[in-house]
Amino acid sequence: MVKKAMKSAKESNQERLEKVLKARQLALKMISNVTYGYTAAGFSGRMPCAQLADTIVQTGICTLEAAVRLIEGRSDWNANVVYGDTDSVFVLLKGRSKADAFRIGQEIADTVTVSNPKPVTLKLEKVYMGCVLVSKKRYVGYKYESPAQDVGVIESKGIETVRRDSCGVVQNAMQSSLQTLFTSCDLSKVKIGLEKYWLQILENRVPLKDFVFAKEVRLGTYTNGSAPPAALVSTKAMGKDPRAEPRYAERVPYIVVNGPPGARLVDLVVSPNDFFDKRMRYSVNYHYYIDKQVRHLDDARL
């Protein structure tokens, strides 16, 4: 109900109402999550009740499994559920058009809704005309929200295009590759686009800010020799100024620079401040970004 009201407020440009509804949605989610968390906790919890927590989980599992059986049991739909998580299902309609996908998707939503007690409702949210499922809670698709929509929109969840610990070079390369893949369905064009981007990197035509990583640091939790690059950058900064100690889980920026052959990654990372110090004369390690970040990721995904 809140989601429907939010959509209506957005379509009518009622920004104030939309903000109020977003806050209400967040409050409902928080109440649900906190209730489950309190009851699922052990003897140290405030309201331990494992039976209630287990019932919540099992009810969700049973509802999802029943929906999968119903969807795959209809021969006229010829549908396969390829992914399901908590309150959603991804249904593959192989070889169907966009119009068919929306029609069958709505039939599926209506049928599953009728099969469940109120207020459980399955809603058709979108159609992906092209989708890459990486792992649980990590996927990307070319999204259409209505049959009348002519141009799709890339929607990413949990992958490098939206992850905050990735750098701009990786995000730009991935976004461009996905756009080319979904619009052309031609991997050779993706390869050509990546080669052009690599050339831009090697010719120093990519902004320096795109080479900056920013990863969380939790000093005091690492064993000897296991500290990640961001933690080492923080330690170096603290050696110069103890006040530079980062807060717990604070994101610390760094850049990978060139060094002697065979050098470890941890020996090649510097803070942006050190990089811009003219006395240091650092240079960006372009080959690391191309070989270990961009090419590695695109090979893994595509």
mmCIF file of C-alpha atoms in Angstrom:
data_model
loop_
_atom_site.group_PDB
_atom_site.id
_atom_site.type_symbol
_atom_site.label_atom_id
_atom_site.label_comp_id
_atom_site.label_asym_id
_atom_site.label_seq_id
_atom_site.Cartn_x
_atom_site.Cartn_y
_atom_site.Cartn_z
ATOM 1 C CA MET A 1 0.000 0.000 0.000
ATOM 2 C CA VAL A 2 2.822 2.405 0.905
ATOM 3 C CA LYS A 3 4.724 1.528 -2.275
ATOM 4 C CA LYS A 4 1.648 2.195 -4.386
ATOM 5 C CA ALA A 5 1.128 5.546 -2.664
ATOM 6 C CA MET A 6 4.809 6.427 -3.209
ATOM 7 C CA LYS A 7 4.511 5.716 -6.911
ATOM 8 C CA SER A 8 1.363 7.827 -7.147
ATOM 9 C CA ALA A 9 3.052 10.709 -5.294
ATOM 10 C CA LYS A 10 6.076 10.526 -7.580
ATOM 11 C CA GLU A 11 3.939 10.568 -10.731
ATOM 12 C CA SER A 12 2.039 13.633 -9.474
ATOM 13 C CA ASN A 13 5.275 15.424 -8.424
ATOM 14 C CA GLN A 14 4.284 15.599 -4.748
ATOM 15 C CA GLU A 15 7.838 15.584 -3.385
ATOM 16 C CA ARG A 16 6.885 16.333 0.211
ATOM 17 C CA LEU A 17 4.350 13.497 0.333
ATOM 18 C CA GLU A 18 6.827 11.149 -1.335
ATOM 19 C CA LYS A 19 9.425 11.897 1.368
ATOM 20 C CA VAL A 20 6.860 11.239 4.113
ATOM 21 C CA LEU A 21 5.899 7.920 2.518
ATOM 22 C CA LYS A 22 9.557 6.915 2.131
ATOM 23 C CA ALA A 23 10.062 7.577 5.830
ATOM 24 C CA ARG A 24 6.958 5.503 6.623
ATOM 25 C CA GLN A 25 8.235 2.641 4.476
ATOM 26 C CA LEU A 26 11.598 2.766 6.252
ATOM 27 C CA ALA A 27 9.860 2.756 9.641
ATOM 28 C CA LEU A 28 7.826 -0.330 8.730
ATOM 29 C CA LYS A 29 10.950 -2.129 7.522
ATOM 30 C CA MET A 30 12.832 -1.186 10.677
ATOM 31 C CA ILE A 31 10.037 -2.444 12.934
ATOM 32 C CA SER A 32 9.890 -5.754 11.058
ATOM 33 C CA ASN A 33 13.661 -6.238 11.018
ATOM 34 C CA VAL A 34 14.137 -5.258 14.652
ATOM 35 C CA THR A 35 11.321 -7.556 15.788
ATOM 36 C CA TYR A 36 12.863 -10.460 13.903
ATOM 37 C CA GLY A 37 16.354 -9.578 15.134
ATOM 38 C CA TYR A 38 15.303 -9.354 18.773
ATOM 39 C CA THR A 39 13.452 -12.665 18.700
ATOM 40 C CA ALA A 40 16.177 -14.466 16.741
ATOM 41 C CA ALA A 41 18.903 -13.473 19.205
ATOM 42 C CA GLY A 42 20.052 -16.031 21.750
ATOM 43 C CA PHE A 43 20.173 -15.721 25.530
ATOM 44 C CA SER A 44 21.935 -12.357 25.184
ATOM 45 C CA GLY A 45 19.026 -10.858 23.242
ATOM 46 C CA ARG A 46 16.366 -8.572 24.646
ATOM 47 C CA MET A 47 13.372 -10.630 23.507
ATOM 48 C CA PRO A 48 14.664 -14.126 22.663
ATOM 49 C CA CYS A 49 12.012 -16.314 21.070
ATOM 50 C CA ALA A 50 13.601 -18.672 18.567
ATOM 51 C CA GLN A 51 10.274 -20.297 17.704
ATOM 52 C CA LEU A 52 8.836 -17.008 16.463
ATOM 53 C CA ALA A 53 11.953 -16.177 14.444
ATOM 54 C CA ASP A 54 12.041 -19.656 12.890
ATOM 55 C CA THR A 55 8.352 -19.388 12.037
ATOM 56 C CA ILE A 56 8.925 -16.094 10.218
ATOM 57 C CA VAL A 57 11.721 -17.622 8.137
ATOM 58 C CA GLN A 58 9.814 -20.830 7.408
ATOM 59 C CA THR A 59 6.669 -18.939 6.395
ATOM 60 C CA GLY A 60 8.682 -16.963 3.871
ATOM 61 C CA ILE A 61 10.315 -20.122 2.516
ATOM 62 C CA CYS A 62 6.993 -21.938 2.170
ATOM 63 C CA THR A 63 5.374 -18.966 0.411
ATOM 64 C CA LEU A 64 8.278 -18.702 -2.026
ATOM 65 C CA GLU A 65 8.396 -22.446 -2.737
ATOM 66 C CA ALA A 66 4.639 -22.567 -3.332
ATOM 67 C CA ALA A 67 4.912 -19.680 -5.798
ATOM 68 C CA VAL A 68 7.730 -21.449 -7.673
ATOM 69 C CA ARG A 69 5.715 -24.671 -7.951
ATOM 70 C CA LEU A 70 2.680 -22.764 -9.195
ATOM 71 C CA ILE A 71 4.627 -20.792 -11.795
ATOM 72 C CA GLU A 72 6.541 -23.756 -13.180
ATOM 73 C CA GLY A 73 3.477 -26.002 -13.081
ATOM 74 C CA ARG A 74 1.546 -24.045 -15.718
ATOM 75 C CA SER A 75 2.392 -25.444 -19.153
ATOM 76 C CA ASP A 76 0.740 -22.527 -20.955
ATOM 77 C CA TRP A 77 3.222 -20.106 -19.394
ATOM 78 C CA ASN A 78 6.270 -22.305 -20.114
ATOM 79 C CA ALA A 79 8.107 -20.366 -17.423
ATOM 80 C CA ASN A 80 11.135 -21.203 -15.296
ATOM 81 C CA VAL A 81 12.016 -19.516 -12.007
ATOM 82 C CA VAL A 82 15.752 -18.796 -12.200
ATOM 83 C CA TYR A 83 16.124 -16.834 -8.966
ATOM 84 C CA GLY A 84 14.132 -16.228 -5.828
ATOM 85 C CA ASP A 85 14.987 -14.324 -2.679
ATOM 86 C CA THR A 86 12.709 -13.669 0.311
ATOM 87 C CA ASP A 87 9.894 -11.775 -1.393
ATOM 88 C CA SER A 88 10.715 -11.846 -5.105
ATOM 89 C CA VAL A 89 11.057 -14.250 -8.021
ATOM 90 C CA PHE A 90 12.848 -13.891 -11.344
ATOM 91 C CA VAL A 91 10.952 -15.753 -14.058
ATOM 92 C CA LEU A 92 12.558 -16.714 -17.370
ATOM 93 C CA LEU A 93 10.207 -16.524 -20.364
ATOM 94 C CA LYS A 94 12.518 -17.771 -23.052
ATOM 95 C CA GLY A 95 11.952 -16.451 -26.571
ATOM 96 C CA ARG A 96 9.009 -14.199 -25.645
ATOM 97 C CA SER A 97 8.531 -10.601 -26.726
ATOM 98 C CA LYS A 98 8.336 -7.672 -24.325
ATOM 99 C CA ALA A 99 4.556 -7.516 -24.721
ATOM 100 C CA ASP A 100 4.238 -11.256 -24.009
ATOM 101 C CA ALA A 101 6.497 -10.920 -20.973
ATOM 102 C CA PHE A 102 4.312 -8.199 -19.460
ATOM 103 C CA ARG A 103 1.108 -10.104 -20.233
ATOM 104 C CA ILE A 104 2.290 -13.413 -18.797
ATOM 105 C CA GLY A 105 4.013 -11.657 -15.904
ATOM 106 C CA GLN A 106 0.751 -9.999 -14.905
ATOM 107 C CA GLU A 107 -1.081 -13.331 -15.151
ATOM 108 C CA ILE A 108 1.544 -14.907 -12.893
ATOM 109 C CA ALA A 109 1.280 -12.077 -10.369
ATOM 110 C CA ASP A 110 -2.519 -12.284 -10.256
ATOM 111 C CA THR A 111 -2.554 -16.080 -9.960
ATOM 112 C CA VAL A 112 0.036 -16.202 -7.171
ATOM 113 C CA THR A 113 -1.773 -13.416 -5.302
ATOM 114 C CA VAL A 114 -5.079 -15.326 -5.418
ATOM 115 C CA SER A 115 -3.358 -18.471 -4.115
ATOM 116 C CA ASN A 116 -2.123 -16.684 -0.973
ATOM 117 C CA PRO A 117 -4.076 -15.343 2.012
ATOM 118 C CA LYS A 118 -4.514 -11.586 2.253
ATOM 119 C CA PRO A 119 -2.626 -9.289 2.430
ATOM 120 C CA VAL A 120 0.108 -11.302 0.632
ATOM 121 C CA THR A 121 0.377 -9.854 -2.871
ATOM 122 C CA LEU A 122 2.742 -10.553 -5.751
ATOM 123 C CA LYS A 123 3.286 -7.541 -7.974
ATOM 124 C CA LEU A 124 4.809 -7.397 -11.448
ATOM 125 C CA GLU A 125 7.473 -4.724 -11.037
ATOM 126 C CA LYS A 126 9.525 -4.883 -14.216
ATOM 127 C CA VAL A 127 10.682 -6.884 -17.205
ATOM 128 C CA TYR A 128 14.370 -7.414 -17.920
ATOM 129 C CA MET A 129 15.070 -7.751 -21.639
ATOM 130 C CA GLY A 130 18.555 -9.027 -20.925
ATOM 131 C CA CYS A 131 19.779 -9.954 -17.463
ATOM 132 C CA VAL A 132 23.011 -11.166 -15.847
ATOM 133 C CA LEU A 133 22.622 -13.061 -12.567
ATOM 134 C CA VAL A 134 25.987 -13.078 -10.802
ATOM 135 C CA SER A 135 25.125 -14.503 -7.378
ATOM 136 C CA LYS A 136 22.679 -13.961 -4.531
ATOM 137 C CA LYS A 137 21.662 -10.282 -4.358
ATOM 138 C CA ARG A 138 24.033 -9.457 -7.220
ATOM 139 C CA TYR A 139 22.555 -8.972 -10.672
ATOM 140 C CA VAL A 140 22.035 -6.467 -13.469
ATOM 141 C CA GLY A 141 19.292 -6.173 -16.062
ATOM 142 C CA TYR A 142 17.973 -3.970 -18.859
ATOM 143 C CA LYS A 143 14.766 -2.799 -17.208
ATOM 144 C CA TYR A 144 11.368 -1.969 -18.689
ATOM 145 C CA GLU A 145 8.577 -0.922 -16.325
ATOM 146 C CA SER A 146 5.734 -0.840 -18.848
ATOM 147 C CA PRO A 147 4.990 -2.250 -22.323
ATOM 148 C CA ALA A 148 4.960 1.315 -23.696
ATOM 149 C CA GLN A 149 8.526 2.048 -22.572
ATOM 150 C CA ASP A 150 10.723 2.172 -25.684
ATOM 151 C CA VAL A 151 14.217 2.396 -24.185
ATOM 152 C CA GLY A 152 15.405 0.212 -21.341
ATOM 153 C CA VAL A 153 17.331 1.369 -18.279
ATOM 154 C CA ILE A 154 20.227 -0.516 -16.725
ATOM 155 C CA GLU A 155 19.434 -1.558 -13.146
ATOM 156 C CA SER A 156 22.266 -2.941 -11.023
ATOM 157 C CA LYS A 157 22.217 -4.583 -7.611
ATOM 158 C CA GLY A 158 25.384 -5.447 -5.701
ATOM 159 C CA ILE A 159 27.807 -5.325 -8.642
ATOM 160 C CA GLU A 160 30.760 -3.033 -9.302
ATOM 161 C CA THR A 161 28.751 -0.279 -10.996
ATOM 162 C CA VAL A 162 27.038 0.510 -7.690
ATOM 163 C CA ARG A 163 29.538 -0.720 -5.097
ATOM 164 C CA ARG A 164 31.180 2.093 -3.164
ATOM 165 C CA ASP A 165 34.479 0.240 -2.738
ATOM 166 C CA SER A 166 35.091 0.102 -6.482
ATOM 167 C CA CYS A 167 36.947 2.790 -8.437
ATOM 168 C CA GLY A 168 35.638 4.943 -11.279
ATOM 169 C CA VAL A 169 37.652 3.110 -13.926
ATOM 170 C CA VAL A 170 35.947 -0.174 -13.073
ATOM 171 C CA GLN A 171 32.490 1.390 -12.788
ATOM 172 C CA ASN A 172 32.769 3.214 -16.114
ATOM 173 C CA ALA A 173 34.108 0.166 -17.943
ATOM 174 C CA MET A 174 31.403 -2.088 -16.514
ATOM 175 C CA GLN A 175 28.583 0.379 -17.184
ATOM 176 C CA SER A 176 29.715 0.931 -20.773
ATOM 177 C CA SER A 177 30.132 -2.809 -21.376
ATOM 178 C CA LEU A 178 26.675 -3.601 -20.026
ATOM 179 C CA GLN A 179 25.062 -0.833 -22.067
ATOM 180 C CA THR A 180 26.688 -2.189 -25.229
ATOM 181 C CA LEU A 181 25.811 -5.784 -24.373
ATOM 182 C CA PHE A 182 22.131 -5.110 -23.667
ATOM 183 C CA THR A 183 21.568 -2.834 -26.664
ATOM 184 C CA SER A 184 23.494 -4.887 -29.243
ATOM 185 C CA CYS A 185 23.677 -8.438 -27.778
ATOM 186 C CA ASP A 186 27.094 -8.582 -29.470
ATOM 187 C CA LEU A 187 30.125 -9.486 -27.340
ATOM 188 C CA SER A 188 32.510 -8.424 -30.114
ATOM 189 C CA LYS A 189 31.251 -4.840 -29.717
ATOM 190 C CA VAL A 190 31.826 -5.075 -25.977
ATOM 191 C CA LYS A 191 35.413 -6.134 -26.658
ATOM 192 C CA ILE A 192 35.972 -3.236 -29.062
ATOM 193 C CA GLY A 193 34.575 -0.772 -26.518
ATOM 194 C CA LEU A 194 36.859 -2.104 -23.786
ATOM 195 C CA GLU A 195 39.927 -1.912 -26.022
ATOM 196 C CA LYS A 196 39.118 1.739 -26.762
ATOM 197 C CA TYR A 197 38.769 2.444 -23.055
ATOM 198 C CA TRP A 198 42.080 0.720 -22.283
ATOM 199 C CA LEU A 199 43.736 2.912 -24.898
ATOM 200 C CA GLN A 200 42.278 6.010 -23.231
ATOM 201 C CA ILE A 201 43.756 4.846 -19.923
ATOM 202 C CA LEU A 202 47.207 4.228 -21.400
ATOM 203 C CA GLU A 203 47.158 7.580 -23.189
ATOM 204 C CA ASN A 204 46.408 9.374 -19.907
ATOM 205 C CA ARG A 205 42.977 10.542 -21.089
ATOM 206 C CA VAL A 206 41.038 9.330 -18.033
ATOM 207 C CA PRO A 207 40.544 11.664 -15.018
ATOM 208 C CA LEU A 208 42.763 10.852 -12.059
ATOM 209 C CA LYS A 209 39.755 10.680 -9.716
ATOM 210 C CA ASP A 210 38.626 7.539 -11.547
ATOM 211 C CA PHE A 211 41.701 5.662 -10.262
ATOM 212 C CA VAL A 212 40.953 6.297 -6.583
ATOM 213 C CA PHE A 213 39.721 3.382 -4.459
ATOM 214 C CA ALA A 214 37.917 4.094 -1.181
ATOM 215 C CA LYS A 215 37.629 1.044 1.054
ATOM 216 C CA GLU A 216 36.586 0.537 4.654
ATOM 217 C CA VAL A 217 39.283 0.267 7.315
ATOM 218 C CA ARG A 218 38.894 -1.478 10.671
ATOM 219 C CA LEU A 219 42.198 -0.979 12.447
ATOM 220 C CA GLY A 220 42.854 -3.435 15.245
ATOM 221 C CA THR A 221 41.060 -6.342 13.567
ATOM 222 C CA TYR A 222 43.810 -7.472 11.186
ATOM 223 C CA THR A 223 46.432 -10.131 11.887
ATOM 224 C CA ASN A 224 50.069 -9.658 10.942
ATOM 225 C CA GLY A 225 50.509 -9.511 7.183
ATOM 226 C CA SER A 226 46.772 -9.497 6.429
ATOM 227 C CA ALA A 227 46.100 -5.766 6.465
ATOM 228 C CA PRO A 228 44.492 -4.562 3.201
ATOM 229 C CA PRO A 229 45.946 -1.665 1.170
ATOM 230 C CA ALA A 230 43.623 0.954 2.695
ATOM 231 C CA ALA A 231 44.740 -0.041 6.211
ATOM 232 C CA LEU A 232 48.410 0.314 5.252
ATOM 233 C CA VAL A 233 47.750 3.763 3.795
ATOM 234 C CA SER A 234 46.072 4.728 7.082
ATOM 235 C CA THR A 235 49.006 3.402 9.102
ATOM 236 C CA LYS A 236 51.461 5.435 7.017
ATOM 237 C CA ALA A 237 49.368 8.574 7.498
ATOM 238 C CA MET A 238 49.215 7.982 11.264
ATOM 239 C CA GLY A 239 53.007 7.677 11.317
ATOM 240 C CA LYS A 240 53.180 11.262 10.083
ATOM 241 C CA ASP A 241 50.247 12.544 12.138
ATOM 242 C CA PRO A 242 48.548 10.480 14.893
ATOM 243 C CA ARG A 243 45.403 12.564 14.397
ATOM 244 C CA ALA A 244 44.976 10.961 10.965
ATOM 245 C CA GLU A 245 43.649 7.746 12.534
ATOM 246 C CA PRO A 246 40.433 6.816 10.677
ATOM 247 C CA ARG A 247 37.183 6.048 12.462
ATOM 248 C CA TYR A 248 36.084 2.424 12.570
ATOM 249 C CA ALA A 249 34.784 1.342 9.118
ATOM 250 C CA GLU A 250 35.698 4.730 7.621
ATOM 251 C CA ARG A 251 36.504 4.651 3.899
ATOM 252 C CA VAL A 252 40.129 5.491 3.165
ATOM 253 C CA PRO A 253 41.120 6.519 -0.389
ATOM 254 C CA TYR A 254 44.229 5.269 -2.157
ATOM 255 C CA ILE A 255 45.791 4.974 -5.615
ATOM 256 C CA VAL A 256 47.904 2.131 -7.048
ATOM 257 C CA VAL A 257 51.178 3.474 -8.463
ATOM 258 C CA ASN A 258 54.101 2.064 -10.435
ATOM 259 C CA GLY A 259 56.947 0.382 -8.586
ATOM 260 C CA PRO A 260 59.842 -2.045 -9.051
ATOM 261 C CA PRO A 261 59.197 -5.361 -10.868
ATOM 262 C CA GLY A 262 57.718 -8.016 -8.607
ATOM 263 C CA ALA A 263 56.541 -5.529 -5.989
ATOM 264 C CA ARG A 264 53.524 -6.501 -3.903
ATOM 265 C CA LEU A 265 50.270 -4.587 -4.205
ATOM 266 C CA VAL A 266 50.564 -3.350 -0.615
ATOM 267 C CA ASP A 267 53.884 -1.726 -1.563
ATOM 268 C CA LEU A 268 52.297 0.145 -4.471
ATOM 269 C CA VAL A 269 49.457 1.993 -2.745
ATOM 270 C CA VAL A 270 49.608 5.654 -1.720
ATOM 271 C CA SER A 271 47.104 8.203 -0.504
ATOM 272 C CA PRO A 272 45.891 10.892 -2.932
ATOM 273 C CA ASN A 273 47.723 13.506 -0.833
ATOM 274 C CA ASP A 274 51.035 11.674 -1.249
ATOM 275 C CA PHE A 275 50.349 11.153 -4.939
ATOM 276 C CA PHE A 276 49.986 14.898 -5.513
ATOM 277 C CA ASP A 277 53.165 15.661 -3.582
ATOM 278 C CA LYS A 278 55.488 16.789 -6.392
ATOM 279 C CA ARG A 279 58.526 15.580 -4.474
ATOM 280 C CA MET A 280 57.339 11.958 -4.723
ATOM 281 C CA ARG A 281 56.891 11.818 -8.511
ATOM 282 C CA TYR A 282 54.438 8.935 -8.482
ATOM 283 C CA SER A 283 52.707 7.662 -11.627
ATOM 284 C CA VAL A 284 49.488 5.653 -11.891
ATOM 285 C CA ASN A 285 49.963 1.924 -12.465
ATOM 286 C CA TYR A 286 47.726 1.755 -15.541
ATOM 287 C CA HIS A 287 48.514 -1.898 -16.235
ATOM 288 C CA TYR A 288 47.281 -2.901 -12.777
ATOM 289 C CA TYR A 289 43.936 -1.197 -13.355
ATOM 290 C CA ILE A 290 43.549 -2.749 -16.804
ATOM 291 C CA ASP A 291 44.764 -6.282 -16.026
ATOM 292 C CA LYS A 292 43.627 -6.764 -12.427
ATOM 293 C CA GLN A 293 40.486 -4.660 -12.323
ATOM 294 C CA VAL A 294 38.783 -3.931 -15.651
ATOM 295 C CA ARG A 295 39.747 -6.985 -17.705
ATOM 296 C CA HIS A 296 39.461 -9.389 -14.796
ATOM 297 C CA LEU A 297 35.948 -8.211 -13.941
ATOM 298 C CA ASP A 298 34.622 -8.198 -17.488
ATOM 299 C CA ASP A 299 36.048 -11.681 -18.134
ATOM 300 C CA ALA A 300 34.330 -12.924 -14.978
ATOM 301 C CA ARG A 301 30.966 -11.317 -15.750
ATOM 302 C CA LEU A 302 30.755 -11.749 -19.517
#
